[in-house]
mmCIF file of C-alpha atoms in Angstrom:
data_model
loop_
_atom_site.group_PDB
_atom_site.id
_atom_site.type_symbol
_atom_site.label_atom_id
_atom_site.label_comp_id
_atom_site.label_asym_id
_atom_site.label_seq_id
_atom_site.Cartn_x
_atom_site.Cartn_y
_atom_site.Cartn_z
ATOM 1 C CA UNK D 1 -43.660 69.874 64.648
ATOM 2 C CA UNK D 2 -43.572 66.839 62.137
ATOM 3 C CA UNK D 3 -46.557 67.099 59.576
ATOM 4 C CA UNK D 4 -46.116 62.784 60.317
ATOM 5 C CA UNK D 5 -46.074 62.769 63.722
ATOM 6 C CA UNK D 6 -49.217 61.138 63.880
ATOM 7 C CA UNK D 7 -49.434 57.501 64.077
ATOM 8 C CA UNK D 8 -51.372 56.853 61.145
ATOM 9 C CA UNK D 9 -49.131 59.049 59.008
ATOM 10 C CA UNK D 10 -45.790 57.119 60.619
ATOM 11 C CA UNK D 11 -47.785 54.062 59.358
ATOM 12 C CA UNK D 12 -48.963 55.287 55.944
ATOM 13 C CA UNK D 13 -45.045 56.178 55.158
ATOM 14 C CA UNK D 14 -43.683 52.708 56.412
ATOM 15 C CA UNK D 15 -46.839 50.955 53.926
ATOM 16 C CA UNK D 16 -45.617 53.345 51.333
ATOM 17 C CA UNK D 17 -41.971 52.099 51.965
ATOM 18 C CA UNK D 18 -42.458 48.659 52.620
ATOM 19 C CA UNK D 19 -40.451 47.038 50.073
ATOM 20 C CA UNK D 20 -37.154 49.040 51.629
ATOM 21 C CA UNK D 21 -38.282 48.145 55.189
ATOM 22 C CA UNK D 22 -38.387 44.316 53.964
ATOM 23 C CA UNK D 23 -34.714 44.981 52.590
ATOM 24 C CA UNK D 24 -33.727 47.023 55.931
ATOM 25 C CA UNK D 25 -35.005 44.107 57.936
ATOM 26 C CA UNK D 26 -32.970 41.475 55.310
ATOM 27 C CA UNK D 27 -29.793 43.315 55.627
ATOM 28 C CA UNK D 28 -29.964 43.661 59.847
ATOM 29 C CA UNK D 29 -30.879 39.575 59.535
ATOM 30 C CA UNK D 30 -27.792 39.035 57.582
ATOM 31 C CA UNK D 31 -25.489 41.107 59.288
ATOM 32 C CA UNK D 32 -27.085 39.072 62.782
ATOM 33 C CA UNK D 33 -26.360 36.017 61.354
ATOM 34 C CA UNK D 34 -23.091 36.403 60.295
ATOM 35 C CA UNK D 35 -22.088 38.440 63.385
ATOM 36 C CA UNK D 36 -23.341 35.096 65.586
ATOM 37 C CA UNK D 37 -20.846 33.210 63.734
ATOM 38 C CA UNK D 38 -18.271 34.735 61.396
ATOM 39 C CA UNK D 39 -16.399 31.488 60.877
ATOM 40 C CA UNK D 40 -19.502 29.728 59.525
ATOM 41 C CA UNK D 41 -19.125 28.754 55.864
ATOM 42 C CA UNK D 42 -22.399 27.787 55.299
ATOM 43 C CA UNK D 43 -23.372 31.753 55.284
ATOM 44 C CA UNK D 44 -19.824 33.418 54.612
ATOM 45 C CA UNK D 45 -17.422 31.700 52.155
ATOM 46 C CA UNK D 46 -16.846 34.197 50.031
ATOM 47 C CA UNK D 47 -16.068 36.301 53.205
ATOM 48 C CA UNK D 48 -13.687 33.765 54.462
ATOM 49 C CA UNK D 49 -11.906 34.084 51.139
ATOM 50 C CA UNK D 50 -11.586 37.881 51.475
ATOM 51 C CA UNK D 51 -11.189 38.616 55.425
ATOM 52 C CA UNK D 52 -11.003 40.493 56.913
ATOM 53 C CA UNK D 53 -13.826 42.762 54.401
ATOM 54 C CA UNK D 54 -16.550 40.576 55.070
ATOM 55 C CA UNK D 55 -16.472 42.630 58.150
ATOM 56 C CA UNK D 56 -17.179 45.650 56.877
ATOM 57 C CA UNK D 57 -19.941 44.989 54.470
ATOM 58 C CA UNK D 58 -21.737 43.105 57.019
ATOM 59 C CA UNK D 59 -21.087 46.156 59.483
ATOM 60 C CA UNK D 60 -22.757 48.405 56.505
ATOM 61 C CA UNK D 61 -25.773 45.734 56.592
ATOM 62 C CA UNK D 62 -26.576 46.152 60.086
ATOM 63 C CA UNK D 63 -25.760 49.587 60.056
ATOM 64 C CA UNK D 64 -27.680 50.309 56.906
ATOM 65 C CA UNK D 65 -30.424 48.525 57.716
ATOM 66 C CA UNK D 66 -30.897 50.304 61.432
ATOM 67 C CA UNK D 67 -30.289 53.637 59.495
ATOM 68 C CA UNK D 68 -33.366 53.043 57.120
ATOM 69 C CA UNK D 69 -35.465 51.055 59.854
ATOM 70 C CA UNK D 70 -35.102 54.088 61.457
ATOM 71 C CA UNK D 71 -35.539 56.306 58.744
ATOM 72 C CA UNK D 72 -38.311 55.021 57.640
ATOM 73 C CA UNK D 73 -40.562 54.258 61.305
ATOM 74 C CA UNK D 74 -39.487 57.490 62.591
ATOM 75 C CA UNK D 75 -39.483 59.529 59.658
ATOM 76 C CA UNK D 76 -36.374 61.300 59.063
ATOM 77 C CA UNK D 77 -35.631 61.339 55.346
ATOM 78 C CA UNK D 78 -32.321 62.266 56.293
ATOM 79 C CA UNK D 79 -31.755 58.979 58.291
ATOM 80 C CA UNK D 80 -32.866 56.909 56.073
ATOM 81 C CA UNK D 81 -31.277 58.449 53.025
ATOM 82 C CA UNK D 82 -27.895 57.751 54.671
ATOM 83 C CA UNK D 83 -29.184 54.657 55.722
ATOM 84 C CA UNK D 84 -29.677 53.617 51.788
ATOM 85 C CA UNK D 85 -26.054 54.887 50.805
ATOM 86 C CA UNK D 86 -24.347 53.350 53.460
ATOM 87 C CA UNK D 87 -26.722 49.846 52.070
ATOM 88 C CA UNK D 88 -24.948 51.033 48.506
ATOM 89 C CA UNK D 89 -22.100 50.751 49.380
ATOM 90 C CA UNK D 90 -21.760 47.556 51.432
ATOM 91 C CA UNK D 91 -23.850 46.177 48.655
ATOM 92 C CA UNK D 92 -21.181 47.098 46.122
ATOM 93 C CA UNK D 93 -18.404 45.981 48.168
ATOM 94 C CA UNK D 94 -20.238 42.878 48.488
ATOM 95 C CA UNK D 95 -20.883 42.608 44.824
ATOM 96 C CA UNK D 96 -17.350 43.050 43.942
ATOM 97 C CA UNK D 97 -16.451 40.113 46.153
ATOM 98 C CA UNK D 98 -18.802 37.779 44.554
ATOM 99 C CA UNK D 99 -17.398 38.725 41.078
ATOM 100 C CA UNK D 100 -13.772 38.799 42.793
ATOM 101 C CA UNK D 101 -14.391 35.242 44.120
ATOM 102 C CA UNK D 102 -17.326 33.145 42.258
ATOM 103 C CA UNK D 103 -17.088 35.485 38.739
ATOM 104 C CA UNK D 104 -20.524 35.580 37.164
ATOM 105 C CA UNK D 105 -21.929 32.050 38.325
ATOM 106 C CA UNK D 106 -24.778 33.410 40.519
ATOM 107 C CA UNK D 107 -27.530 35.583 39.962
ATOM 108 C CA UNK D 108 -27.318 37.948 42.657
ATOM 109 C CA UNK D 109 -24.789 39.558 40.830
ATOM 110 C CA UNK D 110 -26.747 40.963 38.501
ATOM 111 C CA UNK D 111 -29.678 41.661 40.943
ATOM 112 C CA UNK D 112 -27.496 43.493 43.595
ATOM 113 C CA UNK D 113 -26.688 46.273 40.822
ATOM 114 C CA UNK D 114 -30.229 46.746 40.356
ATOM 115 C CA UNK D 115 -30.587 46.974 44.073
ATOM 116 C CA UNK D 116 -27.335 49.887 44.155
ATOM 117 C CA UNK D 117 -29.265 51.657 41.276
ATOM 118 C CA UNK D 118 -32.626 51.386 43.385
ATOM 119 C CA UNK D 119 -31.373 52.625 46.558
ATOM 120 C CA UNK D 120 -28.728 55.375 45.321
ATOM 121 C CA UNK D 121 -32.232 56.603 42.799
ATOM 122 C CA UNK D 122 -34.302 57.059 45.614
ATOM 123 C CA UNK D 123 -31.457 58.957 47.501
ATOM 124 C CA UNK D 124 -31.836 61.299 44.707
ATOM 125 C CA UNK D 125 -35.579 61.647 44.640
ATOM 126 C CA UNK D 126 -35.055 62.261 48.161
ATOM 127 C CA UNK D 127 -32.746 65.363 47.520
ATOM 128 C CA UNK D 128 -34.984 67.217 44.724
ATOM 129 C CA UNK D 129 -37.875 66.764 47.400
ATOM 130 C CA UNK D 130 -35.606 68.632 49.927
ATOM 131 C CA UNK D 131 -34.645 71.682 47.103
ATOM 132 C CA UNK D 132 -38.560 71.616 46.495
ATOM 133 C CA UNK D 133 -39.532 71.738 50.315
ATOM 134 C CA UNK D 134 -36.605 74.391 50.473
ATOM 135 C CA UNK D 135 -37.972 76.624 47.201
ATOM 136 C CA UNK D 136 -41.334 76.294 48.995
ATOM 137 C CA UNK D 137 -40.223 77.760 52.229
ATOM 138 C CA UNK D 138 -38.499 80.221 50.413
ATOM 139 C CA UNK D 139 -41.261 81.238 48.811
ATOM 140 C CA UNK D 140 -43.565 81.341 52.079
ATOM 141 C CA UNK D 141 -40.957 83.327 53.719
ATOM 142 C CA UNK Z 1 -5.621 41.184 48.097
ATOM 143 C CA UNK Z 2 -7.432 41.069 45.282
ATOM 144 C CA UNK Z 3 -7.359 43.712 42.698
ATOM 145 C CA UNK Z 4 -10.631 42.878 41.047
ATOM 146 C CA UNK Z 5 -12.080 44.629 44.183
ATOM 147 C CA UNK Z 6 -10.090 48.163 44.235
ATOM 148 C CA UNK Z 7 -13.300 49.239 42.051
ATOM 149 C CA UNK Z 8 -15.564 48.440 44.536
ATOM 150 C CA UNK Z 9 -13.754 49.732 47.360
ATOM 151 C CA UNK Z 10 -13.755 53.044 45.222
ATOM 152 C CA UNK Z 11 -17.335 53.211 44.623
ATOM 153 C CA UNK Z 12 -18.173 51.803 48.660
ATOM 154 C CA UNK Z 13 -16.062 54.953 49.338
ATOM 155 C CA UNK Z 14 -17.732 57.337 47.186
ATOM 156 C CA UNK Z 15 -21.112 55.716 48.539
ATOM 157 C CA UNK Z 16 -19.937 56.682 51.990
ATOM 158 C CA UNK Z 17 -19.276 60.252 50.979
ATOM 159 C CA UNK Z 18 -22.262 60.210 49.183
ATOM 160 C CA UNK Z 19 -24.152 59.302 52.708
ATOM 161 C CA UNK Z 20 -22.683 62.245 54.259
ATOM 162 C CA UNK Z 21 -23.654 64.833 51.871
ATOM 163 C CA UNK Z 22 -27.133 63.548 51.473
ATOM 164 C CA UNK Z 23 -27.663 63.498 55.074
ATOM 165 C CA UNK Z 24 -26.310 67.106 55.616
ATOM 166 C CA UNK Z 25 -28.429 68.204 52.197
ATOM 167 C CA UNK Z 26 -31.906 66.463 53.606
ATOM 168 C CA UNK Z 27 -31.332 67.521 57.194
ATOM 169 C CA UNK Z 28 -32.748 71.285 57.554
ATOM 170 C CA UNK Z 29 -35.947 70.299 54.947
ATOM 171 C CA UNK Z 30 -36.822 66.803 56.858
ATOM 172 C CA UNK Z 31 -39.367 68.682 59.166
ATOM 173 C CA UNK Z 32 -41.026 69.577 56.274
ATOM 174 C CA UNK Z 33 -40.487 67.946 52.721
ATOM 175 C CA UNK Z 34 -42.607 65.094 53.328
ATOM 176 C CA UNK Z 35 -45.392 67.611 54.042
ATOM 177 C CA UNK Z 36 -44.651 69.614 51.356
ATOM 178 C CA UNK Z 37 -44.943 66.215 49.028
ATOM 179 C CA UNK Z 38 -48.370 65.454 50.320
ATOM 180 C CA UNK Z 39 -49.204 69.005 49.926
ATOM 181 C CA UNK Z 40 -48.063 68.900 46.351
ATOM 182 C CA UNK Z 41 -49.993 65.880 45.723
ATOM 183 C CA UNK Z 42 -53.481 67.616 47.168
ATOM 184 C CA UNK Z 43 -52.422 70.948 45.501
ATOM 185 C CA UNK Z 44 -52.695 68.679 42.005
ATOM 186 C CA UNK Z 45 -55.342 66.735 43.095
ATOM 187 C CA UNK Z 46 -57.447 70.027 44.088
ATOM 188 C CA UNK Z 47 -56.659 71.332 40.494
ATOM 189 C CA UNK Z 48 -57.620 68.211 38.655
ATOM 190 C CA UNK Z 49 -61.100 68.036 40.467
ATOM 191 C CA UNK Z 50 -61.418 71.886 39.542
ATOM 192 C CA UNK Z 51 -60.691 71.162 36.149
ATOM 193 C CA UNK Z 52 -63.274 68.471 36.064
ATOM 194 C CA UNK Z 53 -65.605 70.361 37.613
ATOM 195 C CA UNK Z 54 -65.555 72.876 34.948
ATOM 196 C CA UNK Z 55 -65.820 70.172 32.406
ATOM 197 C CA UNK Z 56 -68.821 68.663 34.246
ATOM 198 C CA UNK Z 57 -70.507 72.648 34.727
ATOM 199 C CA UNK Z 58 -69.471 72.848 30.651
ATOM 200 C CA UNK Z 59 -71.858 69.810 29.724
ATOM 201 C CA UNK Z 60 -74.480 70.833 31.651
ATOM 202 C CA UNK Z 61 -74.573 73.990 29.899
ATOM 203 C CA UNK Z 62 -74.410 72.136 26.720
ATOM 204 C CA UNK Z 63 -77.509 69.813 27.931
ATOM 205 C CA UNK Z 64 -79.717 72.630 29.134
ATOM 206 C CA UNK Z 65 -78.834 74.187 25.381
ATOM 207 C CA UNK Z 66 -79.792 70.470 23.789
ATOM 208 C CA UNK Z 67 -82.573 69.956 25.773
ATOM 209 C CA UNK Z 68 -84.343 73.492 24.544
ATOM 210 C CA UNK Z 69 -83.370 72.213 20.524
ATOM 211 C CA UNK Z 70 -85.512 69.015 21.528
ATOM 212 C CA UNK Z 71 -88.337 70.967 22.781
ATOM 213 C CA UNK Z 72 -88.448 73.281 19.577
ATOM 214 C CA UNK Z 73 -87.869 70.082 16.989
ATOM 215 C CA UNK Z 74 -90.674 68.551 19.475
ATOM 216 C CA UNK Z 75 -92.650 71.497 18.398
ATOM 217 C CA UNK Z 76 -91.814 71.351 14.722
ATOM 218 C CA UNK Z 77 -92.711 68.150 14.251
ATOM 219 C CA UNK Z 78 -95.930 68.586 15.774
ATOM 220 C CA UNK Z 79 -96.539 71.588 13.633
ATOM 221 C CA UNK Z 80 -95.612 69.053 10.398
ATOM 222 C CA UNK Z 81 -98.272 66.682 11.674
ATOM 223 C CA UNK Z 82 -100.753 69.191 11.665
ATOM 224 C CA UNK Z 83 -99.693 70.356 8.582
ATOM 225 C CA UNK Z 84 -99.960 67.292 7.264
ATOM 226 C CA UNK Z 85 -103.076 66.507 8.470
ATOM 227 C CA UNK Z 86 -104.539 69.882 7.084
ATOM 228 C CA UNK Z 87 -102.861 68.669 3.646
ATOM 229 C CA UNK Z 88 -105.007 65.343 3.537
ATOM 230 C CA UNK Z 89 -107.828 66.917 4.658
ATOM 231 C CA UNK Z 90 -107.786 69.455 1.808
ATOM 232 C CA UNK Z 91 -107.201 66.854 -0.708
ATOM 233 C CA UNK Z 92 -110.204 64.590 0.418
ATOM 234 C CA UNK Z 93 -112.625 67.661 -0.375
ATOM 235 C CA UNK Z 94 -110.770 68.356 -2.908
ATOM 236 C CA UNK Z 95 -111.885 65.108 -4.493
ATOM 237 C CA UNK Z 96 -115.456 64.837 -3.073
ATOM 238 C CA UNK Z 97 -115.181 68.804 -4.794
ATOM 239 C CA UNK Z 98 -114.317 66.681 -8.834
ATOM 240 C CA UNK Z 99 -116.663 63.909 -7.715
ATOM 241 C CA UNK Z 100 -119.957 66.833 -7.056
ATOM 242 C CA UNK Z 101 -118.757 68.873 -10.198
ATOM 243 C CA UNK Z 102 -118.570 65.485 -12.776
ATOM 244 C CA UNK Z 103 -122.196 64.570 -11.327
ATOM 245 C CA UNK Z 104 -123.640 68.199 -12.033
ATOM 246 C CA UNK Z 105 -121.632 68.120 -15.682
ATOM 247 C CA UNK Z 106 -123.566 64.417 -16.115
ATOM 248 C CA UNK Z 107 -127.323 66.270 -14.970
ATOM 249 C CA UNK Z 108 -126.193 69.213 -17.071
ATOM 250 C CA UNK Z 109 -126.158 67.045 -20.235
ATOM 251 C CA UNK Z 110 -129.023 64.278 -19.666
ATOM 252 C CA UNK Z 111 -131.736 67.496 -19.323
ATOM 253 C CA UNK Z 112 -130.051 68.750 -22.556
ATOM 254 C CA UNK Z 113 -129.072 72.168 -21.221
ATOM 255 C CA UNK Z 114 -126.781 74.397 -22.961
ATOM 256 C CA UNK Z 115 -122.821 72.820 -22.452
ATOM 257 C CA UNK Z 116 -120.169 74.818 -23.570
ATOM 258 C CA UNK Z 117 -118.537 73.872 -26.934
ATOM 259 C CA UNK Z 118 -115.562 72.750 -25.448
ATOM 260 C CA UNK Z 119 -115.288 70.293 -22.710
ATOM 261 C CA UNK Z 120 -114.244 71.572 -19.061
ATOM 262 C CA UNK Z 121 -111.007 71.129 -18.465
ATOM 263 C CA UNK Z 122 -110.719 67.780 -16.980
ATOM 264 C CA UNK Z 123 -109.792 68.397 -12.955
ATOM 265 C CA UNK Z 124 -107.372 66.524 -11.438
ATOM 266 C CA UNK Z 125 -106.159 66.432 -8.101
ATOM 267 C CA UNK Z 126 -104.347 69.777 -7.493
ATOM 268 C CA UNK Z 127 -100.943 67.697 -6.047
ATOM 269 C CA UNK Z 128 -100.571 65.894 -9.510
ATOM 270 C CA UNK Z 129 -101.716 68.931 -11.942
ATOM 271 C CA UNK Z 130 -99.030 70.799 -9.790
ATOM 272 C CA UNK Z 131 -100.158 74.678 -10.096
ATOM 273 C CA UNK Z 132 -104.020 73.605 -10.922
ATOM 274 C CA UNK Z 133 -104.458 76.622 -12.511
ATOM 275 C CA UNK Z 134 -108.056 76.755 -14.573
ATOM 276 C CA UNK Z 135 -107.745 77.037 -18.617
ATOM 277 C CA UNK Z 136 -109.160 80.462 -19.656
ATOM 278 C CA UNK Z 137 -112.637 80.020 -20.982
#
Protein backbone atom coordinates (compact mmCIF):
# COMPACT_ATOMS: atom_id res chain seq x y z
CA UNK A 1 0.00 0.00 0.00
CA UNK A 2 1.23 3.61 -1.00
CA UNK A 3 2.24 5.65 2.22
CA UNK A 4 0.44 8.64 -0.46
CA UNK A 5 -2.45 7.04 -1.28
CA UNK A 6 -4.41 9.38 0.51
CA UNK A 7 -5.81 12.31 -1.16
CA UNK A 8 -4.33 14.89 0.82
CA UNK A 9 -0.88 13.34 0.52
CA UNK A 10 -1.46 12.97 -3.60
CA UNK A 11 -2.18 16.74 -3.16
CA UNK A 12 0.62 17.77 -0.78
CA UNK A 13 3.21 16.04 -3.44
CA UNK A 14 1.63 17.79 -6.59
CA UNK A 15 1.87 21.48 -4.24
CA UNK A 16 5.34 20.34 -3.48
CA UNK A 17 5.94 19.78 -7.30
CA UNK A 18 4.10 22.43 -8.74
CA UNK A 19 6.61 24.23 -10.64
CA UNK A 20 7.29 20.73 -12.77
CA UNK A 21 3.50 20.17 -13.09
CA UNK A 22 3.30 23.89 -14.62
CA UNK A 23 6.22 22.71 -17.05
CA UNK A 24 4.43 19.14 -17.63
CA UNK A 25 1.27 21.01 -18.47
CA UNK A 26 3.53 23.66 -20.87
CA UNK A 27 5.17 20.91 -22.69
CA UNK A 28 1.61 18.71 -23.35
CA UNK A 29 0.21 22.49 -24.53
CA UNK A 30 3.00 22.76 -26.94
CA UNK A 31 3.16 19.47 -28.23
CA UNK A 32 -1.12 20.04 -28.71
CA UNK A 33 -0.56 22.93 -30.50
CA UNK A 34 1.83 21.97 -32.80
CA UNK A 35 0.26 18.52 -33.35
CA UNK A 36 -3.19 20.63 -34.46
CA UNK A 37 -1.16 22.16 -37.06
CA UNK A 38 2.39 21.12 -37.92
CA UNK A 39 2.60 23.34 -40.98
CA UNK A 40 1.90 26.49 -38.94
CA UNK A 41 4.87 28.87 -38.90
CA UNK A 42 3.68 31.06 -36.50
CA UNK A 43 4.53 28.20 -33.72
CA UNK A 44 7.11 25.92 -35.71
CA UNK A 45 9.67 27.63 -38.01
CA UNK A 46 12.50 26.40 -36.77
CA UNK A 47 10.79 22.93 -37.11
CA UNK A 48 9.92 23.56 -40.65
CA UNK A 49 13.60 24.25 -41.22
CA UNK A 50 14.63 20.90 -39.69
CA UNK A 51 11.66 18.31 -40.56
CA UNK A 52 11.06 16.02 -40.13
CA UNK A 53 12.73 16.35 -36.06
CA UNK A 54 10.33 18.76 -35.02
CA UNK A 55 8.39 15.62 -34.77
CA UNK A 56 10.12 14.02 -32.39
CA UNK A 57 10.81 16.65 -29.85
CA UNK A 58 7.29 17.61 -29.87
CA UNK A 59 6.42 13.75 -29.47
CA UNK A 60 8.97 13.91 -26.27
CA UNK A 61 6.79 17.09 -25.09
CA UNK A 62 3.61 15.39 -25.01
CA UNK A 63 5.05 12.34 -23.99
CA UNK A 64 7.16 13.90 -21.30
CA UNK A 65 4.76 15.93 -20.07
CA UNK A 66 1.95 12.91 -19.64
CA UNK A 67 4.90 10.90 -18.06
CA UNK A 68 5.45 13.58 -15.23
CA UNK A 69 1.62 14.64 -15.08
CA UNK A 70 1.36 11.30 -14.25
CA UNK A 71 4.18 10.93 -12.16
CA UNK A 72 3.56 13.46 -10.22
CA UNK A 73 -0.75 13.14 -9.56
CA UNK A 74 -0.38 9.54 -9.15
CA UNK A 75 2.76 9.27 -7.47
CA UNK A 76 5.12 7.02 -9.07
CA UNK A 77 8.62 8.48 -8.81
CA UNK A 78 9.49 6.13 -11.35
CA UNK A 79 6.99 7.65 -13.91
CA UNK A 80 7.77 10.76 -13.49
CA UNK A 81 11.51 10.39 -13.36
CA UNK A 82 11.31 9.00 -16.92
CA UNK A 83 8.90 11.46 -17.61
CA UNK A 84 11.72 14.33 -16.81
CA UNK A 85 14.47 12.49 -18.99
CA UNK A 86 12.45 11.89 -21.79
CA UNK A 87 11.54 16.22 -21.22
CA UNK A 88 15.69 16.31 -21.30
CA UNK A 89 16.05 15.13 -24.02
CA UNK A 90 13.44 16.64 -26.36
CA UNK A 91 14.50 19.79 -24.65
CA UNK A 92 18.06 19.30 -25.85
CA UNK A 93 17.13 18.27 -29.20
CA UNK A 94 15.12 21.28 -29.28
CA UNK A 95 17.89 23.45 -28.03
CA UNK A 96 20.26 22.27 -30.57
CA UNK A 97 17.83 23.29 -33.28
CA UNK A 98 17.48 26.76 -32.10
CA UNK A 99 21.32 27.14 -32.01
CA UNK A 100 21.40 25.00 -35.40
CA UNK A 101 18.90 27.48 -36.95
CA UNK A 102 18.60 31.08 -35.10
CA UNK A 103 22.43 30.75 -33.33
CA UNK A 104 22.36 32.62 -30.05
CA UNK A 105 19.68 35.42 -30.88
CA UNK A 106 17.04 34.29 -28.33
CA UNK A 107 17.04 33.75 -24.82
CA UNK A 108 15.58 30.49 -24.44
CA UNK A 109 18.70 29.16 -25.35
CA UNK A 110 20.30 29.80 -22.47
CA UNK A 111 17.21 29.12 -20.23
CA UNK A 112 16.44 25.62 -21.76
CA UNK A 113 20.01 24.39 -20.43
CA UNK A 114 19.08 25.46 -17.12
CA UNK A 115 15.83 23.66 -17.56
CA UNK A 116 18.04 20.12 -18.86
CA UNK A 117 20.24 20.71 -15.71
CA UNK A 118 16.95 21.12 -13.51
CA UNK A 119 15.16 18.18 -14.68
CA UNK A 120 18.18 15.61 -15.25
CA UNK A 121 19.25 17.03 -11.12
CA UNK A 122 16.12 16.06 -9.81
CA UNK A 123 16.30 12.64 -11.69
CA UNK A 124 19.26 12.19 -9.57
CA UNK A 125 17.86 13.25 -6.24
CA UNK A 126 15.27 10.91 -7.19
CA UNK A 127 17.75 7.89 -7.44
CA UNK A 128 19.78 8.48 -4.01
CA UNK A 129 16.15 8.60 -2.42
CA UNK A 130 15.53 5.11 -3.98
CA UNK A 131 19.29 3.63 -2.63
CA UNK A 132 18.15 5.34 0.76
CA UNK A 133 14.53 3.78 0.76
CA UNK A 134 16.45 0.54 -0.42
CA UNK A 135 19.37 0.74 2.59
CA UNK A 136 16.33 1.34 4.83
CA UNK A 137 14.49 -1.75 3.88
CA UNK A 138 17.54 -3.50 4.07
CA UNK A 139 18.06 -2.60 7.25
CA UNK A 140 14.35 -3.42 8.49
CA UNK A 141 14.66 -6.71 6.91
CA UNK B 1 21.05 17.72 -42.27
CA UNK B 2 22.65 19.77 -40.16
CA UNK B 3 25.71 18.82 -38.32
CA UNK B 4 25.49 21.42 -35.61
CA UNK B 5 22.76 19.03 -34.25
CA UNK B 6 24.65 15.45 -34.18
CA UNK B 7 25.51 16.73 -30.46
CA UNK B 8 22.19 17.00 -29.53
CA UNK B 9 20.95 13.99 -31.06
CA UNK B 10 23.81 12.31 -28.92
CA UNK B 11 22.87 13.71 -25.70
CA UNK B 12 18.64 13.24 -26.63
CA UNK B 13 19.93 9.64 -26.99
CA UNK B 14 21.81 9.30 -23.92
CA UNK B 15 18.74 11.16 -22.20
CA UNK B 16 16.59 8.34 -23.50
CA UNK B 17 18.85 5.69 -22.05
CA UNK B 18 19.11 7.62 -19.16
CA UNK B 19 15.03 7.36 -18.84
CA UNK B 20 15.25 3.73 -18.97
CA UNK B 21 17.69 3.09 -16.32
CA UNK B 22 16.17 5.54 -13.95
CA UNK B 23 12.86 4.07 -14.36
CA UNK B 24 14.10 0.42 -13.83
CA UNK B 25 16.47 1.88 -10.73
CA UNK B 26 13.26 3.84 -9.00
CA UNK B 27 10.78 1.10 -9.78
CA UNK B 28 11.06 -1.63 -6.81
CA UNK B 29 11.63 1.52 -4.02
CA UNK B 30 8.54 3.76 -5.46
CA UNK B 31 6.10 2.04 -2.93
CA UNK B 32 8.15 3.26 -0.43
CA UNK B 33 10.89 6.06 -0.87
CA UNK B 34 8.59 8.83 -0.65
CA UNK B 35 7.60 7.42 2.77
CA UNK B 36 10.83 6.81 3.76
CA UNK B 37 11.63 10.76 2.85
CA UNK B 38 8.85 11.96 5.05
CA UNK B 39 9.95 9.56 7.60
CA UNK B 40 13.44 10.93 7.41
CA UNK B 41 12.22 14.35 7.68
CA UNK B 42 10.07 13.48 11.13
CA UNK B 43 12.98 11.20 12.27
CA UNK B 44 15.13 14.77 12.18
CA UNK B 45 12.49 16.76 13.19
CA UNK B 46 11.79 14.36 16.35
CA UNK B 47 15.59 14.72 17.17
CA UNK B 48 15.78 18.45 16.85
CA UNK B 49 12.72 18.96 19.26
CA UNK B 50 14.58 16.38 21.65
CA UNK B 51 17.55 18.31 21.46
CA UNK B 52 15.70 21.43 22.31
CA UNK B 53 14.00 19.99 24.84
CA UNK B 54 17.08 19.19 26.66
CA UNK B 55 18.28 22.67 26.13
CA UNK B 56 14.99 24.07 27.47
CA UNK B 57 15.12 21.21 30.75
CA UNK B 58 19.09 22.60 30.91
CA UNK B 59 17.93 26.33 31.62
CA UNK B 60 15.51 25.51 33.88
CA UNK B 61 17.95 23.81 35.93
CA UNK B 62 20.15 26.75 35.60
CA UNK B 63 17.09 29.15 36.77
CA UNK B 64 16.02 27.07 39.74
CA UNK B 65 20.08 27.27 40.63
CA UNK B 66 19.87 31.36 39.96
CA UNK B 67 16.85 31.82 41.58
CA UNK B 68 18.26 30.15 45.10
CA UNK B 69 21.70 32.74 44.57
CA UNK B 70 18.94 35.61 44.55
CA UNK B 71 17.30 34.42 47.60
CA UNK B 72 20.71 34.09 49.57
CA UNK B 73 22.15 37.70 48.10
CA UNK B 74 18.38 38.75 49.12
CA UNK B 75 19.39 37.56 52.48
CA UNK B 76 22.83 39.12 52.56
CA UNK B 77 21.85 42.25 51.83
CA UNK B 78 19.34 42.30 54.39
CA UNK B 79 21.85 41.09 56.88
CA UNK B 80 24.20 44.34 55.59
CA UNK B 81 21.26 46.59 56.36
CA UNK B 82 21.01 45.43 59.68
CA UNK B 83 24.45 45.57 60.08
CA UNK B 84 24.50 48.76 59.09
CA UNK B 85 21.92 49.92 61.03
CA UNK B 86 23.55 48.35 64.25
CA UNK B 87 26.80 50.36 63.03
CA UNK B 88 24.95 53.86 63.21
CA UNK B 89 23.31 53.04 66.09
CA UNK B 90 26.55 52.31 67.97
CA UNK B 91 28.12 55.40 66.77
CA UNK B 92 25.20 57.75 67.91
CA UNK B 93 25.82 56.48 71.64
CA UNK B 94 28.97 56.46 71.01
CA UNK B 95 28.84 60.23 70.70
CA UNK B 96 26.05 61.03 73.23
CA UNK B 97 28.87 58.53 75.36
CA UNK B 98 32.01 61.85 74.51
CA UNK B 99 29.21 64.39 74.85
CA UNK B 100 28.18 62.86 78.91
CA UNK B 101 32.00 62.26 79.63
CA UNK B 102 33.21 66.16 78.39
CA UNK B 103 30.17 67.48 80.64
CA UNK B 104 31.31 65.38 83.81
CA UNK B 105 35.23 66.46 82.93
CA UNK B 106 33.63 70.34 82.82
CA UNK B 107 31.66 69.61 86.62
CA UNK B 108 34.85 67.82 87.61
CA UNK B 109 36.88 71.05 87.24
CA UNK B 110 34.33 74.03 88.14
CA UNK B 111 33.91 72.21 91.93
CA UNK B 112 37.76 72.12 91.88
CA UNK B 113 38.11 68.38 92.44
CA UNK B 114 41.25 66.59 92.03
CA UNK B 115 41.98 66.25 87.81
CA UNK B 116 44.67 64.23 86.83
CA UNK B 117 47.92 66.00 85.77
CA UNK B 118 47.55 65.17 82.38
CA UNK B 119 44.56 65.78 80.31
CA UNK B 120 42.29 62.67 79.23
CA UNK B 121 43.00 61.61 76.16
CA UNK B 122 40.81 63.53 73.92
CA UNK B 123 37.96 60.81 72.52
CA UNK B 124 37.09 60.77 69.22
CA UNK B 125 34.73 58.85 67.39
CA UNK B 126 36.02 55.22 67.39
CA UNK B 127 35.56 55.03 63.17
CA UNK B 128 38.10 57.99 62.76
CA UNK B 129 40.65 57.08 65.78
CA UNK B 130 40.52 53.61 63.96
CA UNK B 131 41.53 51.01 66.90
CA UNK B 132 40.28 53.61 69.79
CA UNK B 133 42.39 52.07 72.02
CA UNK B 134 42.68 54.19 75.57
CA UNK B 135 46.35 55.75 76.38
CA UNK B 136 47.72 53.96 79.50
CA UNK B 137 47.25 56.16 82.50
Amino acid sequence: MHRLASYSGRLRYAADNLIWLWLALAAIASSITFFLDPNALSTNIIGRALHPLDFIWNTGFGLSGLLILIGILRPRPEIEAAGLMVFSAALILYWGAILAVIGTAQVGVFAYPALICAAILRVFAMLRLAQEAKSARTTRE
Amino acid sequence: MNFALVGPIVGACALLVGAVIAYRKIKPESDNMIGSATEAVTNAAVKMIETQRAEINGLRERVVHLEANLATTHEIEERLARTEAERDAAEAACERLIHRVEELVGIIRAAGLHIPPEPLPALQNPRQAGSGRRTPQ
